[in-house]
Amino acid sequence: MRVLVAEDEPDLAALLATGLRRAGFAVDTVHAGDEALDRLGLYACEPGCGPGPGPGPGPVGGAPYDVLVLDRDLPRVHGDDVARRLVAAGAPTRILMLTASSAVEDRVDGLDLGADDYLGKPFDFPELVSRVRALRRRSARPALPPLLVRDGLVMDTVRRTAVRDGRDLDLSPKEFSVLQLLLEADGAVVSAEELLERAWDAHADPFTGAVRVCMSKLRAKLGEPGPIRTVQGVGYVL
């Protein structure tokens, strides 16, 4: 769900973020290696140093990133050192390394550093999205089935489709993400704070009504009888 894009070219970083958000991910961007380490909850330091006594992998005050899209040639702290630090910290975040080099030796070096996947520039954007989704499914969290089924709802997390009683729901990427989180909770209550952390990016205002507005639109598309119940002061349950 959460992706951090570490790319030193601002225009490319913005393009990647826009495309990944349209694919349903919550995306943050940074343009230097030390900024990536800060976002990941690691202290920036000289190349080669070990993990610092930070708060642990993950955006400050939020949920961990599922995938780091990492440009190898970052300023201030090299992408190789970011990957090395993240792996040494035992983070669950998967690494998709980007590079302008197509040399086999560079790909091997990147994978040896701990990258989970490697993509050379230029690349086709649908392939990037597909690789990010594949890495998310390989995350350290317990494996989830590609089909989530509950109360007449059937969600295919691979094909990104959702139906209720055979009716296509035609969800927006954000609505799909929220419904997926509720289905994955398997009857447990999901707080508005957790939805905001996992389905929106780090710049989302915690006092915004974004979750409430999205939930209202989602309920309208789900129809009656409404399967989503509000637990006052706690959150939402499916």
XYZ file of C-alpha atoms in Angstrom:
238
model
C 0.000 0.000 0.000
C 2.733 2.482 0.983
C 5.539 3.304 -1.435
C 8.521 5.613 -0.956
C 10.084 6.911 -4.189
C 13.713 8.012 -3.765
C 14.691 9.684 -7.054
C 17.016 12.666 -7.468
C 15.285 14.024 -10.603
C 12.217 15.919 -9.284
C 10.268 15.676 -12.551
C 10.755 11.902 -12.763
C 9.952 11.488 -9.054
C 6.703 13.433 -9.514
C 5.814 11.357 -12.591
C 6.450 8.102 -10.717
C 4.405 9.274 -7.736
C 1.454 10.335 -9.895
C 1.377 7.036 -11.769
C 1.698 4.906 -8.639
C -1.067 6.873 -6.902
C -3.341 6.248 -9.876
C -2.548 2.545 -9.447
C -3.860 2.732 -5.882
C -0.706 3.237 -3.791
C -0.023 5.857 -1.121
C 3.222 7.473 -2.272
C 5.819 9.800 -0.745
C 8.866 11.173 -2.585
C 12.389 12.221 -1.575
C 15.308 13.397 -3.705
C 18.412 12.438 -1.684
C 19.716 9.447 0.238
C 19.688 11.097 3.653
C 16.050 12.130 3.119
C 15.202 8.512 2.280
C 16.851 7.299 5.478
C 14.914 9.866 7.527
C 11.639 8.746 5.954
C 12.505 5.119 6.640
C 13.125 5.889 10.306
C 16.922 5.495 10.092
C 19.463 8.138 10.996
C 21.547 9.377 8.083
C 25.268 8.952 8.647
C 28.504 8.358 6.800
C 28.363 5.638 4.132
C 28.969 2.206 5.615
C 27.755 2.954 9.122
C 25.277 0.646 10.827
C 21.649 1.345 11.636
C 21.144 4.161 14.093
C 18.997 4.145 17.213
C 16.036 5.571 15.352
C 12.380 4.732 15.868
C 12.533 1.745 13.513
C 11.764 1.417 9.813
C 8.759 3.334 8.589
C 7.645 6.917 8.021
C 7.768 9.035 11.151
C 4.515 8.537 13.034
C 3.075 6.213 10.378
C 2.973 2.690 9.063
C 6.055 1.090 7.462
C 6.589 1.447 3.745
C 5.828 -1.728 1.804
C 8.157 -0.881 -1.095
C 11.066 1.524 -1.634
C 11.573 2.529 -5.284
C 15.242 3.476 -5.024
C 17.321 5.320 -7.605
C 20.836 4.007 -7.223
C 22.641 7.288 -7.918
C 21.292 9.478 -5.102
C 23.124 12.556 -3.767
C 24.520 12.946 -0.232
C 23.978 9.282 0.696
C 24.327 6.877 -2.229
C 21.438 4.557 -3.051
C 23.690 1.560 -2.361
C 24.189 2.766 1.205
C 20.460 3.358 1.681
C 19.803 -0.246 0.610
C 22.613 -1.520 2.843
C 21.254 0.343 5.878
C 17.680 -0.777 5.300
C 18.662 -4.432 5.003
C 20.923 -4.214 8.073
C 17.995 -2.816 10.086
C 15.912 -5.890 9.269
C 13.145 -3.761 7.765
C 10.184 -5.453 6.060
C 10.316 -2.835 3.280
C 11.053 -4.348 -0.126
C 13.533 -2.566 -2.430
C 13.052 -1.989 -6.155
C 16.294 -0.448 -7.390
C 16.351 1.833 -10.437
C 19.458 2.640 -12.473
C 20.405 4.112 -15.821
C 22.982 1.346 -16.268
C 21.991 -1.838 -18.073
C 25.248 -3.677 -17.301
C 24.785 -7.142 -15.837
C 27.458 -6.413 -13.232
C 25.469 -3.445 -11.915
C 22.306 -5.518 -11.635
C 24.198 -8.219 -9.758
C 25.773 -5.638 -7.434
C 22.367 -4.107 -6.670
C 20.809 -7.457 -5.864
C 23.806 -8.437 -3.744
C 23.278 -5.268 -1.687
C 19.852 -6.576 -0.724
C 17.575 -5.146 -3.424
C 14.600 -7.420 -4.074
C 14.231 -6.371 -7.701
C 16.088 -4.278 -10.265
C 14.786 -2.158 -13.159
C 16.896 -0.314 -15.715
C 16.012 3.112 -17.091
C 14.185 3.748 -19.360
C 11.366 1.389 -18.427
C 7.701 0.874 -19.265
C 5.544 2.230 -16.455
C 3.092 -0.720 -16.400
C 6.066 -2.986 -15.719
C 7.115 -0.808 -12.765
C 3.589 -0.953 -11.298
C 3.476 -4.721 -11.772
C 6.841 -5.173 -10.045
C 5.801 -2.946 -7.119
C 2.625 -4.983 -6.654
C 4.608 -8.226 -6.795
C 7.028 -6.957 -4.132
C 4.136 -5.912 -1.909
C 2.758 -9.453 -2.095
C 6.199 -10.775 -1.102
C 6.414 -8.495 1.955
C 7.146 -9.860 5.400
C 3.495 -9.589 6.393
C 1.487 -12.842 6.440
C 0.583 -13.920 2.927
C -2.930 -12.881 1.928
C -5.029 -14.661 -0.699
C -5.465 -12.845 -4.030
C -9.246 -13.179 -3.605
C -10.848 -11.568 -0.547
C -14.439 -12.693 0.033
C -16.933 -11.539 2.673
C -20.688 -10.918 2.815
C -21.238 -11.074 -0.939
C -18.129 -9.001 -1.659
C -15.415 -10.497 -3.866
C -12.189 -8.539 -4.347
C -9.409 -9.654 -6.695
C -6.294 -7.876 -5.423
C -4.254 -8.922 -8.470
C -6.680 -7.804 -11.188
C -7.832 -4.890 -9.014
C -11.543 -5.664 -9.359
C -14.325 -5.716 -6.773
C -17.895 -6.962 -7.091
C -20.844 -7.299 -4.721
C -23.402 -9.987 -5.470
C -22.092 -10.103 -9.035
C -22.281 -6.302 -9.541
C -19.084 -4.466 -10.536
C -18.416 -1.736 -7.952
C -16.256 0.509 -10.192
C -14.167 1.787 -7.258
C -11.617 4.580 -7.380
C -8.049 3.585 -6.367
C -8.545 5.128 -2.899
C -11.908 3.428 -2.377
C -10.382 0.128 -3.471
C -7.528 0.536 -0.952
C -9.899 1.323 1.925
C -12.172 -1.609 1.110
C -9.152 -3.905 0.814
C -7.962 -2.896 4.289
C -11.405 -3.603 5.730
C -11.571 -6.997 4.010
C -8.059 -7.924 5.156
C -9.053 -7.113 8.750
C -11.448 -10.103 8.544
C -14.131 -8.681 10.826
C -11.838 -6.674 13.114
C -12.343 -2.940 13.611
C -10.002 -0.691 11.599
C -9.487 2.784 13.026
C -9.705 5.927 10.919
C -6.100 6.629 11.921
C -4.914 3.297 10.492
C -6.834 3.873 7.274
C -5.263 7.322 6.958
C -1.768 5.935 7.630
C -2.003 3.039 5.197
C -4.135 4.374 2.340
C -2.975 8.010 2.195
C 0.517 9.495 1.943
C 2.485 11.070 4.779
C 1.237 14.570 3.946
C -2.379 13.728 4.747
C -3.754 15.965 7.494
C -4.777 13.736 10.450
C -7.624 16.170 11.153
C -8.972 16.057 7.624
C -12.310 14.503 6.726
C -10.719 12.488 3.898
C -11.501 9.111 5.484
C -15.090 10.094 6.243
C -15.664 11.421 2.703
C -14.098 8.331 1.104
C -16.153 6.058 3.372
C -19.358 7.874 2.379
C -18.630 7.388 -1.346
C -17.655 3.753 -0.771
C -20.875 3.042 1.120
C -22.933 4.577 -1.687
C -21.264 2.285 -4.236
C -21.673 -0.799 -2.031
C -25.423 -0.169 -1.745
C -27.928 -1.627 0.691
C -27.847 -3.350 3.032
C -24.697 -1.446 3.981
C -21.916 -3.861 4.954
C -19.695 -1.245 6.651
C -20.537 -0.433 10.251
C -19.162 2.532 12.198
C -18.022 1.710 15.729
C -18.368 5.077 17.456
C -15.040 6.423 18.642
C -13.173 3.313 17.457
C -13.353 2.917 13.675
C -15.009 0.883 10.953
C -15.765 -2.818 10.545
C -16.935 -4.869 7.590
